[in-house]
Amino acid sequence: MNNPAIHAMVRDPGGAVIGLDFDGTLAPIVPDPDDARIHPAAPGVLAELGSLVKAVVIVTGRPAATAIKYGPGLEKVPGLVVLGHYGFERWEGGRASAPPPPPGVLHAEARAAAPAAAARRGGRDDRGQAAGRGGAHQARPRPPGNP
Ligand SMILES: [Mg+2]
């Protein structure tokens, strides 16, 4: 073994952070991603590893809560951090958090949902006009930072 990173961790395990992927690392790649589950021994191993290093972190493209759901026992691993959505959200100590969406995202989501909402009202928008037609009743794009 001639890996400088491994040697550094062996010399100073308390300064090491172990980052692991979920799919293909803790859980096998399976045809249906909803069937992926971590190895049943993984939470115990991660708890032991976590007692030796500074932190154990799981980084995944999945929502953090999904990694916890598909990893029975992970919620009991002391100090475990799960970074979901490739780091956008953070799960730690049973609590998930994420920064607020960038300006304009909520407005864009509302605009995207408007045609479906109008269709549910019988093809009419909230002013009684036919849905999907142009006009002053449609939301206009706004400059960034002015949602
Ligand atoms: Mg992977």
XYZ file of N, CA, C and O and ligand atoms in Angstrom:
589
model
N 0.854 -1.187 0.000
C 0.000 0.000 0.000
C 0.890 1.237 0.000
O 1.668 1.441 0.906
N 0.797 1.996 -1.052
C 1.613 3.194 -1.154
C 0.743 4.393 -1.512
O 1.037 5.138 -2.424
N -0.328 4.543 -0.765
C -1.266 5.638 -1.030
C -1.084 6.703 0.053
O -1.369 6.458 1.225
N -0.621 7.903 -0.321
C -0.376 8.940 0.691
C -1.622 9.286 1.508
O -1.510 9.577 2.704
N -2.788 9.239 0.904
C -4.018 9.576 1.641
C -4.296 8.541 2.724
O -4.681 8.887 3.853
N -4.083 7.282 2.392
C -4.289 6.220 3.382
C -3.274 6.362 4.518
O -3.622 6.248 5.698
N -2.018 6.636 4.166
C -0.985 6.817 5.204
C -1.347 7.982 6.121
O -1.172 7.897 7.338
N -1.854 9.067 5.541
C -2.232 10.231 6.352
C -3.367 9.876 7.304
O -3.367 10.294 8.469
N -4.323 9.093 6.836
C -5.446 8.697 7.706
C -4.974 7.769 8.819
O -5.447 7.867 9.956
N -4.051 6.878 8.506
C -3.538 5.963 9.527
C -2.751 6.747 10.585
O -2.870 6.473 11.784
N -1.988 7.742 10.143
C -1.205 8.565 11.093
C -2.111 9.405 11.979
O -1.845 9.599 13.151
N -3.197 9.938 11.376
C -4.072 10.864 12.107
C -5.536 10.576 11.780
O -6.200 11.345 11.100
N -6.055 9.461 12.267
C -7.451 9.120 11.908
C -8.450 10.158 12.409
O -9.482 10.370 11.786
N -8.124 10.822 13.501
C -9.030 11.837 14.041
C -9.180 13.050 13.146
O -10.094 13.840 13.323
N -8.303 13.184 12.169
C -8.403 14.296 11.227
C -9.008 13.896 9.898
O -9.074 14.710 8.983
N -9.467 12.642 9.805
C -9.980 12.139 8.521
C -11.503 12.208 8.444
O -12.197 11.987 9.437
N -11.993 12.548 7.281
C -13.425 12.478 6.986
C -13.591 11.411 5.906
O -12.950 11.474 4.864
N -14.433 10.441 6.182
C -14.686 9.359 5.235
C -15.976 9.682 4.494
O -17.040 9.794 5.116
N -15.885 9.863 3.198
C -17.055 10.139 2.360
C -17.402 8.936 1.514
O -16.535 8.361 0.863
N -18.646 8.543 1.571
C -19.104 7.349 0.844
C -20.326 7.673 -0.006
O -21.217 8.406 0.429
N -20.367 7.096 -1.183
C -21.562 7.170 -2.018
C -22.571 6.137 -1.498
O -22.199 5.204 -0.781
N -23.825 6.328 -1.850
C -24.846 5.354 -1.448
C -24.938 4.242 -2.500
O -24.563 3.107 -2.246
N -25.414 4.615 -3.688
C -25.636 3.607 -4.742
C -24.295 3.171 -5.335
O -23.504 3.988 -5.798
N -24.073 1.882 -5.333
C -22.848 1.332 -5.892
C -21.707 1.269 -4.884
O -20.641 0.754 -5.199
N -21.942 1.789 -3.686
C -20.917 1.724 -2.644
C -21.506 1.062 -1.392
O -21.091 -0.026 -1.017
N -22.478 1.703 -0.783
C -23.129 1.100 0.382
C -24.253 0.152 -0.032
O -24.576 -0.791 0.687
N -24.866 0.449 -1.174
C -25.938 -0.405 -1.708
C -25.558 -0.835 -3.116
O -24.944 -0.049 -3.852
N -25.898 -2.060 -3.495
C -25.575 -2.495 -4.853
C -26.433 -1.752 -5.884
O -27.535 -1.299 -5.570
N -25.904 -1.631 -7.083
C -26.690 -1.099 -8.189
C -27.711 -2.174 -8.575
O -27.345 -3.327 -8.808
N -28.973 -1.799 -8.608
C -30.038 -2.747 -8.931
C -30.884 -2.164 -10.066
O -30.880 -0.947 -10.287
N -31.607 -3.027 -10.791
C -32.384 -2.519 -11.939
C -33.364 -1.411 -11.561
O -33.512 -0.441 -12.298
N -34.062 -1.544 -10.442
C -34.991 -0.505 -9.995
C -34.375 0.206 -8.789
O -34.230 -0.402 -7.725
N -34.007 1.484 -8.930
C -33.354 2.194 -7.819
C -34.159 2.188 -6.524
O -33.592 2.313 -5.442
N -35.478 2.014 -6.624
C -36.294 1.958 -5.406
C -36.092 0.663 -4.627
O -36.551 0.550 -3.492
N -35.433 -0.300 -5.248
C -35.154 -1.564 -4.561
C -33.792 -1.565 -3.866
O -33.451 -2.533 -3.197
N -33.012 -0.504 -4.026
C -31.666 -0.469 -3.441
C -31.749 -0.383 -1.913
O -32.526 0.399 -1.372
N -30.966 -1.197 -1.257
C -30.867 -1.155 0.213
C -29.411 -1.400 0.590
O -28.723 -2.166 -0.061
N -28.969 -0.759 1.668
C -27.591 -0.975 2.101
C -27.446 -2.366 2.702
O -28.433 -2.995 3.117
N -26.204 -2.819 2.750
C -25.915 -4.105 3.381
C -26.314 -4.004 4.852
O -26.033 -2.985 5.503
N -26.960 -5.023 5.390
C -27.436 -4.925 6.781
C -26.328 -4.684 7.803
O -26.593 -4.145 8.892
N -25.096 -5.054 7.493
C -24.002 -4.843 8.445
C -23.419 -3.433 8.358
O -22.645 -3.027 9.236
N -23.782 -2.686 7.313
C -23.143 -1.377 7.085
C -23.326 -0.392 8.238
O -22.347 0.251 8.640
N -24.520 -0.237 8.814
C -24.634 0.741 9.898
C -23.698 0.446 11.073
O -23.094 1.379 11.628
N -23.546 -0.806 11.427
C -22.636 -1.161 12.523
C -21.191 -0.846 12.179
O -20.434 -0.335 13.016
N -20.813 -1.145 10.936
C -19.438 -0.863 10.502
C -19.202 0.644 10.479
O -18.146 1.127 10.913
N -20.192 1.397 9.990
C -20.039 2.855 9.936
C -19.966 3.452 11.343
O -19.238 4.416 11.573
N -20.703 2.888 12.277
C -20.637 3.377 13.657
C -19.245 3.147 14.237
O -18.677 4.029 14.895
N -18.677 1.966 13.966
C -17.325 1.668 14.449
C -16.294 2.583 13.792
O -15.423 3.147 14.452
N -16.441 2.758 12.474
C -15.532 3.642 11.739
C -15.654 5.078 12.246
O -14.646 5.777 12.429
N -16.875 5.492 12.506
C -17.109 6.854 12.981
C -16.458 7.151 14.316
O -16.149 8.310 14.617
N -16.240 6.100 15.104
C -15.584 6.305 16.398
C -14.083 6.516 16.247
O -13.421 6.952 17.187
N -13.547 6.223 15.055
C -12.101 6.332 14.822
C -11.706 7.587 14.059
O -10.580 8.048 14.159
N -12.631 8.115 13.249
C -12.306 9.249 12.375
C -13.104 10.482 12.795
O -13.979 10.408 13.657
N -12.782 11.597 12.147
C -13.472 12.841 12.494
C -14.946 12.785 12.127
O -15.806 13.233 12.883
N -15.262 12.246 10.934
C -16.656 12.185 10.496
C -16.829 11.150 9.403
O -15.897 10.866 8.652
N -18.025 10.608 9.332
C -18.427 9.741 8.236
C -19.597 10.420 7.538
O -20.570 10.817 8.193
N -19.454 10.591 6.237
C -20.444 11.327 5.453
C -20.872 10.477 4.267
O -20.036 9.871 3.594
N -22.164 10.419 4.035
C -22.691 9.773 2.832
C -23.125 10.887 1.887
O -23.897 11.763 2.272
N -22.617 10.848 0.675
C -22.981 11.829 -0.350
C -23.743 11.076 -1.438
O -23.259 10.081 -1.963
N -24.942 11.561 -1.742
C -25.785 10.848 -2.693
C -26.594 11.820 -3.543
O -26.850 12.951 -3.120
N -26.977 11.363 -4.698
C -27.880 12.145 -5.530
C -29.321 12.027 -5.064
O -30.183 12.812 -5.441
N -29.589 11.047 -4.252
C -30.942 10.861 -3.713
C -31.231 11.929 -2.658
O -30.310 12.482 -2.063
N -32.514 12.162 -2.371
C -32.817 12.968 -1.194
C -32.217 12.293 0.038
O -32.206 11.062 0.128
N -31.730 13.070 0.979
C -31.098 12.503 2.166
C -32.052 11.569 2.904
O -31.648 10.497 3.371
N -33.312 11.948 2.978
C -34.292 11.112 3.694
C -34.459 9.756 3.026
O -34.722 8.759 3.702
N -34.296 9.701 1.718
C -34.409 8.423 1.017
C -33.228 7.523 1.364
O -33.399 6.313 1.570
N -32.043 8.092 1.451
C -30.880 7.289 1.843
C -31.088 6.719 3.247
O -30.781 5.553 3.497
N -31.630 7.533 4.137
C -31.908 7.044 5.489
C -32.973 5.942 5.444
O -32.846 4.901 6.085
N -34.013 6.163 4.633
C -35.094 5.171 4.520
C -34.578 3.850 3.945
O -34.975 2.773 4.408
N -33.703 3.941 2.951
C -33.183 2.732 2.304
C -31.956 2.168 3.028
O -31.348 1.213 2.559
N -31.616 2.777 4.135
C -30.484 2.309 4.932
C -30.895 2.074 6.363
O -30.477 2.824 7.257
N -31.740 1.065 6.579
C -32.204 0.824 7.955
C -31.035 0.734 8.935
O -30.085 0.004 8.696
N -31.102 1.517 9.986
C -30.047 1.540 10.996
C -29.119 2.731 10.860
O -28.421 3.086 11.808
N -29.096 3.370 9.695
C -28.208 4.527 9.522
C -28.545 5.654 10.493
O -27.660 6.367 10.957
N -29.829 5.793 10.787
C -30.237 6.899 11.671
C -29.645 6.745 13.068
O -29.641 7.704 13.837
N -29.133 5.566 13.368
C -28.549 5.338 14.701
C -27.022 5.455 14.702
O -26.400 5.266 15.750
N -26.417 5.752 13.552
C -24.960 5.877 13.496
C -24.569 7.235 14.079
O -24.930 8.276 13.527
N -23.834 7.248 15.203
C -23.487 8.526 15.846
C -22.692 9.440 14.922
O -21.715 9.017 14.308
N -23.135 10.676 14.827
C -22.392 11.675 14.065
C -22.500 11.587 12.561
O -21.881 12.378 11.852
N -23.264 10.625 12.064
C -23.362 10.460 10.604
C -23.999 11.696 9.971
O -24.971 12.261 10.485
N -23.431 12.118 8.839
C -23.992 13.199 8.034
C -24.326 12.615 6.674
O -23.517 11.894 6.080
N -25.521 12.894 6.183
C -25.920 12.489 4.828
C -26.168 13.759 4.033
O -26.981 14.601 4.420
N -25.422 13.903 2.940
C -25.598 15.039 2.041
C -26.406 14.554 0.845
O -25.896 13.818 0.004
N -27.672 14.953 0.804
C -28.563 14.533 -0.275
C -28.573 15.521 -1.424
O -28.109 16.657 -1.290
N -29.113 15.083 -2.526
C -29.140 15.910 -3.746
C -27.738 16.449 -4.036
O -27.551 17.632 -4.300
N -26.751 15.570 -3.932
C -25.336 15.900 -4.191
C -24.850 17.059 -3.327
O -24.022 17.850 -3.737
N -25.386 17.159 -2.130
C -24.906 18.163 -1.190
C -25.841 19.327 -0.975
O -25.584 20.174 -0.124
N -26.916 19.387 -1.715
C -27.845 20.507 -1.536
C -28.528 20.444 -0.175
O -28.750 21.463 0.466
N -28.864 19.249 0.267
C -29.488 19.135 1.582
C -28.615 18.303 2.508
O -27.814 17.488 2.074
N -28.779 18.566 3.796
C -27.946 17.919 4.811
C -28.842 17.256 5.848
O -29.743 17.900 6.400
N -28.575 16.001 6.127
C -29.269 15.274 7.187
C -28.252 14.989 8.276
O -27.157 14.491 8.004
N -28.628 15.318 9.487
C -27.726 15.073 10.615
C -28.559 15.012 11.881
O -29.406 15.888 12.112
N -28.335 14.001 12.677
C -29.046 13.891 13.953
C -30.559 13.810 13.794
O -31.297 14.318 14.638
N -31.015 13.193 12.717
C -32.449 13.018 12.516
C -33.151 14.207 11.896
O -34.375 14.213 11.783
N -32.398 15.192 11.485
C -33.014 16.405 10.944
C -32.386 16.745 9.606
O -31.161 16.767 9.481
N -33.242 17.027 8.612
C -32.758 17.426 7.289
C -32.929 18.928 7.125
O -33.906 19.516 7.605
N -31.972 19.541 6.447
C -32.067 20.968 6.180
C -31.520 21.250 4.789
O -30.746 20.468 4.238
N -31.948 22.366 4.240
C -31.479 22.788 2.920
C -31.588 24.300 2.858
O -32.442 24.895 3.518
N -30.742 24.929 2.052
C -30.859 26.381 1.910
C -32.142 26.720 1.168
O -32.706 25.875 0.478
N -32.617 27.961 1.323
C -33.818 28.344 0.582
C -33.536 28.315 -0.915
O -32.388 28.460 -1.335
N -34.572 28.091 -1.717
C -34.342 28.052 -3.161
C -33.863 29.408 -3.671
O -34.205 30.447 -3.081
N -33.092 29.413 -4.740
C -32.629 30.681 -5.297
C -33.806 31.562 -5.706
O -34.900 31.050 -5.998
N -33.595 32.878 -5.741
C -34.677 33.786 -6.127
C -35.275 33.384 -7.482
O -34.562 33.055 -8.405
N -36.581 33.431 -7.555
C -37.261 33.143 -8.808
C -37.731 31.703 -8.952
O -38.594 31.423 -9.774
N -37.192 30.779 -8.154
C -37.573 29.373 -8.307
C -39.041 29.163 -7.935
O -39.779 28.496 -8.663
N -39.481 29.734 -6.825
C -40.875 29.537 -6.421
C -41.817 30.129 -7.468
O -42.860 29.548 -7.793
N -41.462 31.278 -8.006
C -42.284 31.906 -9.039
C -42.332 31.019 -10.284
O -43.410 30.799 -10.862
N -41.199 30.477 -10.683
C -41.155 29.614 -11.867
C -41.965 28.347 -11.637
O -42.671 27.873 -12.539
N -41.897 27.791 -10.427
C -42.687 26.599 -10.119
C -44.180 26.907 -10.206
O -44.954 26.113 -10.732
N -44.586 28.062 -9.698
C -45.996 28.442 -9.748
C -46.439 28.628 -11.200
O -47.536 28.201 -11.583
N -45.590 29.226 -12.002
C -45.917 29.411 -13.425
C -46.035 28.060 -14.120
O -46.924 27.842 -14.930
N -45.141 27.142 -13.790
C -45.162 25.828 -14.430
C -46.414 25.055 -14.045
O -46.942 24.266 -14.836
N -46.907 25.265 -12.838
C -48.087 24.537 -12.368
C -49.387 25.186 -12.833
O -50.445 24.562 -12.773
N -49.355 26.410 -13.305
C -50.582 27.139 -13.650
C -51.431 26.432 -14.703
O -52.650 26.323 -14.538
N -50.870 25.919 -15.806
C -51.726 25.253 -16.796
C -52.467 24.038 -16.227
O -53.638 23.836 -16.528
N -51.798 23.264 -15.389
C -52.455 22.093 -14.792
C -53.585 22.539 -13.865
O -54.663 21.935 -13.847
N -53.342 23.607 -13.106
C -54.386 24.100 -12.197
C -55.572 24.618 -13.002
O -56.736 24.377 -12.644
N -55.296 25.293 -14.114
C -56.379 25.796 -14.956
C -57.161 24.646 -15.573
O -58.402 24.695 -15.665
N -56.453 23.593 -15.964
C -57.134 22.433 -16.551
C -58.076 21.791 -15.543
O -59.163 21.331 -15.887
N -57.653 21.794 -14.263
C -58.516 21.222 -13.220
C -59.773 22.074 -13.021
O -60.774 21.601 -12.524
N -59.683 23.337 -13.394
C -60.854 24.209 -13.273
C -61.668 24.214 -14.564
O -62.390 25.159 -14.831
N -61.521 23.204 -15.394
C -62.296 23.107 -16.621
C -61.724 23.910 -17.772
O -62.448 24.349 -18.671
N -60.412 24.087 -17.768
C -59.778 24.776 -18.874
C -59.834 26.279 -18.767
O -59.512 26.987 -19.714
N -60.253 26.766 -17.617
C -60.329 28.217 -17.415
C -59.320 28.636 -16.362
O -59.094 27.916 -15.387
N -58.739 29.771 -16.549
C -57.833 30.265 -15.526
C -58.625 30.953 -14.419
O -59.860 30.936 -14.422
N -57.904 31.531 -13.481
C -58.598 32.105 -12.322
C -59.411 33.354 -12.661
O -60.121 33.877 -11.824
N -59.334 33.820 -13.896
C -60.174 34.941 -14.328
C -61.267 34.474 -15.286
O -61.945 35.287 -15.905
N -61.390 33.140 -15.439
C -62.431 32.616 -16.304
C -62.050 32.579 -17.770
O -62.876 32.267 -18.625
N -60.804 32.875 -18.079
C -60.368 32.845 -19.469
C -59.821 31.474 -19.808
O -59.368 30.730 -18.935
N -59.865 31.126 -21.085
C -59.391 29.814 -21.511
C -57.927 29.643 -21.132
O -57.118 30.545 -21.323
N -57.603 28.485 -20.599
C -56.233 28.210 -20.176
C -55.327 28.041 -21.382
O -55.756 27.580 -22.431
N -54.076 28.410 -21.208
C -53.083 28.167 -22.233
C -53.041 29.221 -23.321
O -52.250 29.131 -24.242
N -53.905 30.207 -23.262
C -53.881 31.259 -24.267
C -53.080 32.442 -23.741
O -53.107 32.744 -22.571
N -52.402 33.100 -24.645
C -51.589 34.241 -24.255
C -52.464 35.397 -23.808
O -53.664 35.423 -24.037
N -51.866 36.339 -23.174
C -52.622 37.502 -22.737
C -52.074 38.069 -21.462
O -51.153 37.529 -20.864
N -52.665 39.159 -21.043
C -52.162 39.869 -19.874
C -52.342 39.076 -18.587
O -51.677 39.352 -17.598
N -53.237 38.074 -18.605
C -53.467 37.322 -17.372
C -52.346 36.339 -17.071
O -52.278 35.817 -15.983
N -51.474 36.080 -18.026
C -50.397 35.121 -17.775
C -49.245 35.805 -17.056
O -48.950 36.965 -17.297
N -48.615 35.048 -16.181
C -47.470 35.596 -15.457
C -46.338 35.909 -16.422
O -46.097 35.173 -17.365
N -45.709 36.986 -16.203
C -44.583 37.385 -17.040
C -43.286 37.055 -16.306
O -43.222 37.138 -15.080
N -42.247 36.709 -17.067
C -40.954 36.492 -16.410
C -40.507 37.763 -15.702
O -40.760 38.868 -16.172
N -39.895 37.579 -14.598
C -39.384 38.713 -13.850
C -37.857 38.633 -13.802
O -37.298 37.557 -13.889
N -37.228 39.768 -13.651
C -35.765 39.724 -13.577
C -35.318 38.920 -12.366
O -36.026 38.871 -11.365
N -34.130 38.289 -12.462
C -33.615 37.535 -11.320
C -33.546 38.425 -10.077
O -33.239 39.598 -10.170
N -33.891 37.826 -8.957
C -33.833 38.541 -7.696
C -35.119 39.249 -7.348
O -35.242 39.833 -6.289
N -36.118 39.177 -8.239
C -37.417 39.793 -7.972
C -38.523 38.756 -8.159
O -39.258 38.823 -9.128
N -38.561 37.776 -7.287
C -39.570 36.710 -7.459
C -40.993 37.244 -7.307
O -41.224 38.231 -6.721
Mg -22.985 5.730 -6.974
